[in-house]
CSV table of C-alpha atoms and ligand atoms in Angstrom, one decimal:
chain,number,residue,atom,x,y,z
A,966,MET,CA,60.5,69.2,57.7
A,967,LYS,CA,62.0,72.7,57.8
A,968,ILE,CA,60.1,74.7,60.5
A,969,LEU,CA,60.2,78.4,61.0
A,970,ILE,CA,59.8,79.0,64.7
A,971,THR,CA,59.2,82.6,65.6
A,972,GLY,CA,59.9,84.0,69.0
A,973,GLY,CA,62.2,81.1,69.9
A,974,ALA,CA,64.5,83.3,72.1
A,975,GLY,CA,61.7,83.9,74.5
A,976,PHE,CA,60.4,81.7,77.4
A,977,ILE,CA,58.1,79.1,75.7
A,978,GLY,CA,59.7,79.2,72.3
A,979,SER,CA,63.2,78.4,73.6
A,980,ASN,CA,61.8,75.4,75.7
A,981,PHE,CA,59.9,74.3,72.6
A,982,ILE,CA,62.9,74.4,70.3
A,983,ARG,CA,64.8,72.2,72.8
A,984,HIS,CA,61.9,69.8,72.9
A,985,ILE,CA,61.4,69.5,69.1
A,986,ILE,CA,65.0,69.1,68.3
A,987,SER,CA,65.4,66.2,70.7
A,988,ALA,CA,62.0,64.6,69.7
A,989,TYR,CA,62.5,64.9,65.9
A,990,PRO,CA,66.1,64.5,64.9
A,991,ASP,CA,65.3,64.8,61.2
A,992,TYR,CA,63.7,68.2,61.4
A,993,SER,CA,65.6,71.4,60.8
A,994,ILE,CA,64.6,74.6,62.7
A,995,ILE,CA,64.9,78.2,61.9
A,996,ASN,CA,64.5,80.4,65.0
A,997,LEU,CA,63.4,83.9,63.9
A,998,ASP,CA,63.4,86.4,66.7
A,999,LYS,CA,63.6,90.2,66.9
A,1000,LEU,CA,65.3,90.0,70.3
A,1001,THR,CA,63.0,92.5,72.1
A,1002,TYR,CA,63.5,93.0,75.8
A,1003,ALA,CA,62.1,89.5,76.3
A,1004,GLY,CA,64.2,87.8,73.7
A,1005,ASN,CA,67.5,86.3,75.1
A,1006,LEU,CA,69.9,84.1,73.1
A,1007,GLU,CA,71.2,82.8,76.4
A,1008,ASN,CA,67.8,80.9,76.7
A,1009,ILE,CA,68.8,78.8,73.7
A,1010,LYS,CA,72.6,78.8,73.9
A,1011,ASP,CA,72.9,75.0,74.2
A,1012,MET,CA,71.4,74.7,70.7
A,1013,GLU,CA,73.7,77.3,69.1
A,1014,ASN,CA,76.0,74.8,67.4
A,1015,HIS,CA,73.4,72.1,66.7
A,1016,PRO,CA,73.5,71.2,63.0
A,1017,ASP,CA,69.7,71.3,62.7
A,1018,TYR,CA,69.3,74.7,64.3
A,1019,ARG,CA,69.8,78.2,62.9
A,1020,PHE,CA,69.1,81.6,64.5
A,1021,ILE,CA,68.1,84.6,62.4
A,1022,LYS,CA,67.5,88.0,64.0
A,1023,GLY,CA,64.4,89.5,62.4
A,1024,ASP,CA,60.9,91.0,62.8
A,1025,ILE,CA,57.7,89.2,61.9
A,1026,CYS,CA,56.3,92.6,60.9
A,1027,ASP,CA,58.9,92.7,58.1
A,1028,ARG,CA,57.0,91.1,55.2
A,1029,HIS,CA,59.7,91.2,52.6
A,1030,PHE,CA,62.2,89.6,55.0
A,1031,LEU,CA,59.8,86.7,55.7
A,1032,GLY,CA,59.5,86.2,51.9
A,1033,SER,CA,63.2,85.6,51.7
A,1034,LEU,CA,63.2,82.6,54.1
A,1035,ASP,CA,62.9,78.9,53.1
A,1036,PHE,CA,60.6,76.8,55.3
A,1037,ASN,CA,57.6,74.5,55.0
A,1038,ALA,CA,55.8,75.1,58.3
A,1039,ILE,CA,55.5,77.9,60.8
A,1040,ILE,CA,54.9,77.8,64.6
A,1041,ASN,CA,54.4,81.3,65.9
A,1042,PHE,CA,55.5,82.1,69.5
A,1043,ALA,CA,56.6,85.7,68.7
A,1044,ALA,CA,54.5,88.2,70.7
A,1045,GLU,CA,54.5,91.0,73.1
A,1046,SER,CA,53.3,88.8,76.0
A,1047,HIS,CA,52.9,90.9,79.2
A,1048,VAL,CA,49.5,92.2,80.2
A,1049,ASP,CA,50.9,94.9,82.4
A,1050,ARG,CA,53.0,96.3,79.6
A,1051,SER,CA,50.0,96.4,77.3
A,1052,ILE,CA,48.3,98.7,79.8
A,1053,LEU,CA,51.3,101.1,79.7
A,1054,ASP,CA,51.6,101.0,75.9
A,1055,SER,CA,49.4,98.9,73.6
A,1056,PHE,CA,51.0,99.9,70.3
A,1057,PRO,CA,53.8,97.3,70.1
A,1058,PHE,CA,51.1,94.6,71.0
A,1059,LEU,CA,48.9,95.5,68.0
A,1060,GLN,CA,52.0,95.7,65.8
A,1061,THR,CA,53.5,92.3,66.6
A,1062,ASN,CA,50.5,90.3,67.8
A,1063,VAL,CA,48.2,91.4,64.9
A,1064,ILE,CA,50.1,92.8,62.0
A,1065,GLY,CA,53.0,90.3,62.6
A,1066,VAL,CA,50.6,87.4,62.5
A,1067,GLN,CA,48.9,88.7,59.4
A,1068,ASN,CA,52.4,88.7,57.7
A,1069,LEU,CA,53.0,85.1,58.9
A,1070,LEU,CA,49.6,84.1,57.5
A,1071,GLU,CA,50.5,85.7,54.2
A,1072,ALA,CA,53.9,83.9,54.1
A,1073,ALA,CA,52.2,80.6,54.9
A,1074,LYS,CA,49.6,81.2,52.2
A,1075,ILE,CA,52.3,81.8,49.5
A,1076,ARG,CA,54.0,78.5,50.5
A,1077,GLY,CA,50.8,76.6,51.1
A,1078,CYS,CA,52.2,75.5,54.4
A,1079,ARG,CA,50.8,74.7,57.9
A,1080,LEU,CA,50.8,77.5,60.5
A,1081,LEU,CA,50.3,77.0,64.2
A,1082,GLN,CA,49.4,80.1,66.1
A,1083,VAL,CA,50.2,79.9,69.8
A,1084,SER,CA,47.4,81.7,71.6
A,1085,THR,CA,46.1,82.1,75.1
A,1086,ASP,CA,43.1,81.4,77.4
A,1087,GLU,CA,43.0,85.1,78.0
A,1088,VAL,CA,41.0,85.6,74.8
A,1089,TYR,CA,38.0,84.2,76.6
A,1090,GLY,CA,38.2,86.9,79.2
A,1091,SER,CA,37.3,86.3,82.9
A,1092,THR,CA,35.6,82.9,83.3
A,1093,GLU,CA,33.4,83.5,86.4
A,1094,LYS,CA,31.8,80.0,86.4
A,1095,GLY,CA,32.5,76.6,84.8
A,1096,LEU,CA,35.2,76.2,82.2
A,1097,SER,CA,35.8,77.9,78.8
A,1098,THR,CA,35.7,75.6,75.8
A,1099,GLU,CA,36.8,76.2,72.3
A,1100,GLU,CA,33.2,77.2,71.6
A,1101,SER,CA,33.0,79.8,74.3
A,1102,PRO,CA,32.7,83.4,73.1
A,1103,ILE,CA,35.9,85.5,72.7
A,1104,SER,CA,35.7,88.3,75.2
A,1105,PRO,CA,39.2,89.8,75.9
A,1106,ASN,CA,39.6,92.4,78.6
A,1107,SER,CA,43.2,93.6,78.3
A,1108,PRO,CA,44.9,95.2,75.3
A,1109,TYR,CA,47.2,92.1,75.3
A,1110,ALA,CA,44.2,89.7,75.2
A,1111,ALA,CA,42.5,91.8,72.6
A,1112,SER,CA,45.5,91.6,70.3
A,1113,LYS,CA,45.8,87.8,70.7
A,1114,ALA,CA,42.1,87.4,70.0
A,1115,SER,CA,42.5,89.6,66.9
A,1116,ALA,CA,45.2,87.2,65.7
A,1117,ASP,CA,43.0,84.2,66.3
A,1118,LEU,CA,40.2,85.8,64.3
A,1119,LEU,CA,42.6,86.5,61.4
A,1120,ALA,CA,43.9,83.0,61.5
A,1121,ARG,CA,40.3,81.7,61.4
A,1122,ALA,CA,39.5,84.0,58.5
A,1123,TYR,CA,42.5,82.8,56.5
A,1124,HIS,CA,41.4,79.2,57.0
A,1125,LYS,CA,37.8,79.9,56.0
A,1126,THR,CA,38.6,82.2,53.0
A,1127,PHE,CA,41.7,80.7,51.6
A,1128,GLY,CA,41.3,77.1,52.9
A,1129,MET,CA,44.7,77.5,54.7
A,1130,ASP,CA,46.1,74.8,57.0
A,1131,VAL,CA,45.9,76.9,60.2
A,1132,LEU,CA,45.7,75.7,63.8
A,1133,ILE,CA,45.3,77.6,67.0
A,1134,THR,CA,46.3,76.5,70.5
A,1135,ARG,CA,45.0,78.4,73.6
A,1136,CYS,CA,47.0,77.7,76.7
A,1137,SER,CA,46.7,78.6,80.3
A,1138,ASN,CA,49.4,80.4,82.4
A,1139,ASN,CA,52.8,78.8,81.9
A,1140,TYR,CA,55.6,78.6,84.4
A,1141,GLY,CA,59.1,77.0,84.4
A,1142,PRO,CA,62.7,77.6,83.4
A,1143,TYR,CA,63.6,80.7,81.4
A,1144,GLN,CA,60.5,82.7,82.2
A,1145,PHE,CA,61.1,86.5,82.1
A,1146,PRO,CA,61.1,87.8,85.7
A,1147,GLU,CA,58.3,90.3,85.0
A,1148,LYS,CA,55.8,87.4,85.3
A,1149,LEU,CA,54.3,86.4,88.7
A,1150,ILE,CA,56.2,83.2,89.5
A,1151,PRO,CA,59.8,84.3,88.7
A,1152,LEU,CA,59.0,87.8,90.1
A,1153,VAL,CA,58.1,86.3,93.4
A,1154,ILE,CA,61.2,84.1,93.4
A,1155,SER,CA,63.6,86.9,92.5
A,1156,HIS,CA,62.1,89.3,95.0
A,1157,ALA,CA,62.2,86.8,97.8
A,1158,LEU,CA,65.8,86.0,97.2
A,1159,ALA,CA,66.7,89.7,97.1
A,1160,GLY,CA,64.6,90.5,100.2
A,1161,ARG,CA,62.4,92.9,98.2
A,1162,PRO,CA,58.6,93.5,98.7
A,1163,ILE,CA,56.4,91.1,96.7
A,1164,PRO,CA,53.5,92.9,95.1
A,1165,VAL,CA,50.2,91.0,95.1
A,1166,TYR,CA,47.5,92.8,93.1
A,1167,GLY,CA,44.1,93.5,94.8
A,1168,ASP,CA,43.0,90.9,97.3
A,1169,GLY,CA,45.3,88.2,95.8
A,1170,LYS,CA,42.3,86.0,95.1
A,1171,ASN,CA,42.4,86.1,91.3
A,1172,VAL,CA,42.6,82.6,89.9
A,1173,ARG,CA,44.9,81.3,87.1
A,1174,ASP,CA,45.2,77.8,85.7
A,1175,TRP,CA,48.9,76.9,85.7
A,1176,ILE,CA,50.7,74.6,83.4
A,1177,TYR,CA,54.3,73.6,83.4
A,1178,VAL,CA,56.0,74.9,80.2
A,1179,LEU,CA,57.2,71.4,79.0
A,1180,ASP,CA,53.6,70.2,79.1
A,1181,HIS,CA,52.6,73.1,76.9
A,1182,CYS,CA,55.4,72.2,74.5
A,1183,ARG,CA,54.1,68.6,74.3
A,1184,ALA,CA,50.6,70.1,73.6
A,1185,ILE,CA,51.9,72.2,70.7
A,1186,ASP,CA,53.8,69.1,69.4
A,1187,ALA,CA,50.5,67.1,69.4
A,1188,VAL,CA,48.5,69.8,67.7
A,1189,PHE,CA,51.2,70.6,65.1
A,1190,HIS,CA,51.5,66.9,64.1
A,1191,ARG,CA,47.9,65.6,64.6
A,1192,GLY,CA,45.6,68.6,64.8
A,1193,ASN,CA,42.9,69.2,62.2
A,1194,ALA,CA,43.2,72.3,60.0
A,1195,GLY,CA,41.0,75.2,61.1
A,1196,GLU,CA,40.6,73.9,64.6
A,1197,VAL,CA,41.3,75.5,68.0
A,1198,TYR,CA,42.6,73.4,70.9
A,1199,ASN,CA,42.6,74.5,74.6
A,1200,ALA,CA,45.6,73.3,76.5
A,1201,GLY,CA,44.9,73.7,80.2
A,1202,GLY,CA,46.8,72.6,83.2
A,1203,LYS,CA,43.7,71.5,85.2
A,1204,ASN,CA,45.3,73.4,88.1
A,1205,GLU,CA,43.4,76.4,89.3
A,1206,VAL,CA,45.1,78.3,92.1
A,1207,GLN,CA,44.6,81.7,93.7
A,1208,ASN,CA,47.6,84.1,93.3
A,1209,ILE,CA,48.1,84.4,97.1
A,1210,ASP,CA,48.3,80.6,97.5
A,1211,ILE,CA,51.0,80.5,94.8
A,1212,VAL,CA,53.0,83.2,96.5
A,1213,LYS,CA,52.8,81.4,99.9
A,1214,ARG,CA,53.8,78.0,98.3
A,1215,LEU,CA,56.8,79.6,96.6
A,1216,LEU,CA,58.0,81.3,99.8
A,1217,THR,CA,57.6,78.0,101.7
A,1218,LEU,CA,59.7,76.2,99.1
A,1219,ILE,CA,62.3,78.9,99.1
A,1220,ALA,CA,62.6,78.8,102.9
A,1221,GLU,CA,63.0,75.0,102.8
A,1222,LYS,CA,65.6,75.0,100.0
A,1223,THR,CA,67.7,77.9,101.2
A,1224,GLY,CA,67.3,77.8,105.0
A,1225,ARG,CA,65.9,81.3,105.1
A,1226,ASP,CA,63.4,82.3,107.8
A,1227,LYS,CA,59.9,81.5,106.4
A,1228,GLU,CA,58.1,84.2,108.5
A,1229,SER,CA,60.5,86.9,107.3
A,1230,LEU,CA,59.9,85.8,103.7
A,1231,MET,CA,56.1,86.0,104.3
A,1232,ASP,CA,56.5,89.5,105.6
A,1233,LEU,CA,57.6,90.6,102.1
A,1234,ILE,CA,54.1,90.0,100.8
A,1235,THR,CA,52.6,93.4,100.0
A,1236,PHE,CA,49.1,93.9,98.8
A,1237,VAL,CA,49.1,96.7,96.2
A,1238,ASN,CA,46.6,98.5,94.0
A,1239,ASP,CA,45.0,96.2,91.5
A,1240,ARG,CA,45.8,95.9,87.8
A,1241,PRO,CA,43.1,97.8,85.8
A,1242,GLY,CA,40.7,95.4,84.1
A,1243,HIS,CA,42.2,92.5,86.1
A,1244,ASP,CA,40.5,89.2,85.0
A,1245,ARG,CA,39.2,87.4,88.1
A,1246,ARG,CA,39.6,83.9,86.8
A,1247,TYR,CA,41.0,81.9,83.9
A,1248,ALA,CA,39.8,78.3,83.6
A,1249,ILE,CA,39.7,76.3,80.3
A,1250,ASP,CA,38.5,72.8,79.4
A,1251,PRO,CA,41.2,70.7,77.7
A,1252,SER,CA,38.8,67.8,76.9
A,1253,LYS,CA,39.1,68.2,73.2
A,1254,ILE,CA,42.9,67.9,73.0
A,1255,GLU,CA,42.8,65.1,75.5
A,1256,GLY,CA,40.1,63.2,73.7
A,1257,GLU,CA,41.1,63.8,70.1
A,1258,LEU,CA,44.9,64.0,70.4
A,1259,GLY,CA,45.7,62.0,73.5
A,1260,TRP,CA,47.5,64.9,75.3
A,1261,THR,CA,47.3,65.5,79.0
A,1262,PRO,CA,49.4,67.6,81.4
A,1263,GLU,CA,51.9,65.4,83.2
A,1264,THR,CA,53.7,67.6,85.7
A,1265,GLY,CA,52.1,68.0,89.1
A,1266,PHE,CA,52.0,71.6,90.5
A,1267,GLU,CA,54.2,70.8,93.5
A,1268,GLU,CA,56.8,69.0,91.3
A,1269,GLY,CA,56.7,71.8,88.7
A,1270,LEU,CA,57.0,74.6,91.3
A,1271,ALA,CA,59.9,72.8,93.0
A,1272,ASN,CA,61.7,72.3,89.7
A,1273,THR,CA,61.2,76.0,88.9
A,1274,VAL,CA,62.5,77.2,92.2
A,1275,ASP,CA,65.6,75.0,91.8
A,1276,TRP,CA,66.1,76.3,88.3
A,1277,TYR,CA,66.0,80.0,89.5
A,1278,LEU,CA,68.2,79.2,92.4
A,1279,SER,CA,70.9,77.6,90.1
A,1280,HIS,CA,70.5,80.3,87.4
A,1281,GLN,CA,70.9,83.4,89.5
A,1282,THR,CA,73.3,85.2,87.1
A,1283,TRP,CA,70.7,84.7,84.3
A,1284,TRP,CA,67.9,86.6,86.1
A,1285,GLU,CA,70.2,89.1,87.9
A,1286,ARG,CA,71.5,90.3,84.6
A,1287,ILE,CA,67.9,90.7,83.3
A,1288,ILE,CA,66.6,92.6,86.3
A,1289,SER,CA,69.4,95.2,86.2
A,1290,GLY,CA,69.3,98.3,84.0
A,1291,GLU,CA,66.4,98.7,81.5
A,1292,TYR,CA,64.1,96.3,83.4
A,1293,MET,CA,64.4,98.4,86.6
A,1294,ASP,CA,63.2,101.5,84.7
A,1295,TYR,CA,60.1,99.5,83.5
A,1296,TYR,CA,59.6,98.1,87.1
A,1297,LYS,CA,59.6,101.6,88.6
A,1298,MET,CA,57.2,102.9,86.0
A,1299,GLN,CA,54.8,100.0,86.3
A,1300,TYR,CA,54.8,99.6,90.1
A,1301,LYS,CA,54.9,103.3,91.1
A,1302,GLU,CA,51.1,103.4,91.0
A,1303,ARG,CA,50.6,99.9,92.3
A,1304,PHE,CA,52.5,100.8,95.5
A,1305,GLY,CA,50.6,104.1,95.6
A,1306,GLU,CA,53.7,106.2,95.3
B,1975,NAD,P1,58.1,85.9,75.8
B,1975,NAD,O1,57.7,87.4,76.0
B,1975,NAD,O2,59.0,85.3,76.8
B,1975,NAD,O3,58.8,85.8,74.4
B,1975,NAD,C1,58.4,86.4,73.2
B,1975,NAD,C2,59.5,86.3,72.1
B,1975,NAD,O4,59.0,86.9,70.9
B,1975,NAD,C3,60.8,87.1,72.5
B,1975,NAD,O5,61.9,86.3,72.3
B,1975,NAD,C4,60.7,88.3,71.6
B,1975,NAD,O6,62.1,88.8,71.3
B,1975,NAD,C5,60.0,87.7,70.4
B,1975,NAD,N1,59.4,88.8,69.6
B,1975,NAD,C6,58.6,89.8,70.0
B,1975,NAD,N2,58.2,90.6,69.0
B,1975,NAD,C7,58.7,90.0,67.9
B,1975,NAD,C8,58.7,90.4,66.5
B,1975,NAD,N3,58.0,91.4,66.1
B,1975,NAD,N4,59.3,89.6,65.6
B,1975,NAD,C9,60.0,88.5,66.0
B,1975,NAD,N5,60.1,88.2,67.3
B,1975,NAD,C10,59.5,88.9,68.2
B,1975,NAD,O7,56.7,85.2,75.6
B,1975,NAD,P2,56.3,83.7,76.0
B,1975,NAD,O8,55.8,83.7,77.4
B,1975,NAD,O9,57.4,82.8,75.6
B,1975,NAD,O10,55.0,83.5,75.1
B,1975,NAD,C11,55.2,82.9,73.8
B,1975,NAD,C12,53.8,82.8,73.2
B,1975,NAD,O11,52.9,82.1,74.0
B,1975,NAD,C13,53.1,84.2,73.0
B,1975,NAD,O12,52.4,84.2,71.8
B,1975,NAD,C14,52.1,84.3,74.2
B,1975,NAD,O13,51.0,85.1,73.8
B,1975,NAD,C15,51.7,82.8,74.3
B,1975,NAD,N6,51.2,82.4,75.6
B,1975,NAD,C16,52.0,82.6,76.7
B,1975,NAD,C17,51.6,82.2,77.9
B,1975,NAD,C18,52.4,82.4,79.2
B,1975,NAD,O14,51.9,82.1,80.3
B,1975,NAD,N7,53.6,82.9,79.1
B,1975,NAD,C19,50.4,81.5,78.1
B,1975,NAD,C20,49.6,81.2,76.9
B,1975,NAD,C21,50.1,81.7,75.7
B,1976,TYD,P1,51.1,87.4,85.1
B,1976,TYD,O1,52.2,86.5,85.4
B,1976,TYD,O2,51.4,88.8,84.7
B,1976,TYD,O3,50.2,86.6,84.0
B,1976,TYD,P2,48.7,87.0,83.4
B,1976,TYD,O4,48.4,88.4,83.8
B,1976,TYD,O5,49.0,86.8,82.0
B,1976,TYD,O6,47.8,86.0,84.0
B,1976,TYD,O7,50.1,87.4,86.4
B,1976,TYD,C1,49.6,86.3,86.9
B,1976,TYD,C2,48.6,86.7,88.0
B,1976,TYD,O8,49.4,87.3,89.1
B,1976,TYD,C3,47.6,87.8,87.6
B,1976,TYD,O9,46.4,87.6,88.3
B,1976,TYD,C4,48.2,89.1,88.1
B,1976,TYD,C5,49.0,88.7,89.3
B,1976,TYD,N1,50.2,89.5,89.6
B,1976,TYD,C6,50.4,90.0,90.9
B,1976,TYD,O10,49.6,89.9,91.8
B,1976,TYD,N2,51.6,90.7,91.1
B,1976,TYD,C7,52.5,90.9,90.1
B,1976,TYD,O11,53.5,91.6,90.4
B,1976,TYD,C8,52.3,90.3,88.9
B,1976,TYD,C9,53.3,90.5,87.8
B,1976,TYD,C10,51.2,89.6,88.6
């Protein structure tokens, strides 16, 4: 098996490559990544010299380049992944998340090979009551979610029209090592350690369902190997939490682990203007993947959060390098309005 893994220098893709190389020693992996602001070869440095691993810098929007590669399966992680950035500028999202996926579908069609599209629970929109299943309507509310939903629809169309072996996974919010510090959990940790204000959008009561990244990697492994062509599988963490509760749990953990004063850390919490179109709640039902493929999330939230805080504490140079320079320009632009400046 020669798998083309796209976006493998990002957060989930790099964790997945590490997982698949250790779980399947006879596979060979090509990691194709454009190395956007979110792509970082440091995330996958330990694999650099592995005989079954090769990195290629490239863009999934470059059709001809994809045609020159040799593989017999694709797992697509490559995406513009941050909702807030899609509000500032949606063009790169449409380009990579839609046109890029169409290119990958075409490349898979030519080879007659399996393609797994890594999607998100955000395509269902805000789930005010109950849980979204794979049959729930697609109802995206952010440009990011709309671009991911578009890719899901294209993948479905390629399966129906061309009989292609396409699978879709829709996962809830991931957290864990190597997550880019623009996302809530690493943002809270890095701001707390630097003594900077921690921006909480709106009333802080929006709910997300959180899953530890390695549980997500195991879900993708299960769907890739045992899923049925044309099917969608929800991979949820069964762990709904309000944002403000996560922030407080993280600050409590940081106080315990570093000896900092808990009350001073709590004083950093700053309620700011809400994200436009902010989905109130994400909550998906993972019964299908549990029943059909025998997958279930294994990492408890307290354990996962503690591992994550430990990782960021012991990888300070990794995230300090990221949040300097270009990232600060983005941060100022994004948060100027949130802080009402
Ligand atoms: P990320 O932003 O950390 O990484 C994305 C990677 O894709 C980066 O390495 C980037 O360089 C690469 N990339 C971007 N555009 C590219 C292009 N045109 N060609 C090649 N490479 C390109 O994202 P992530 O959090 O690891 O998410 C991975 C996938 O999982 C995405 O498809 C995302 O929509 C999906 N997802 C993420 C979450 C989450 O909570 N992070 C939840 C559900 C689904
Ligand atoms: P995020 O990590 O951006 O993931 P997503 O928007 O894809 O769910 O945000 C998670 C939640 O945290 C979301 O409800 C928005 C909120 N949030 C804040 O309150 N403050 C922040 O600075 C960020 C980045 C997110």
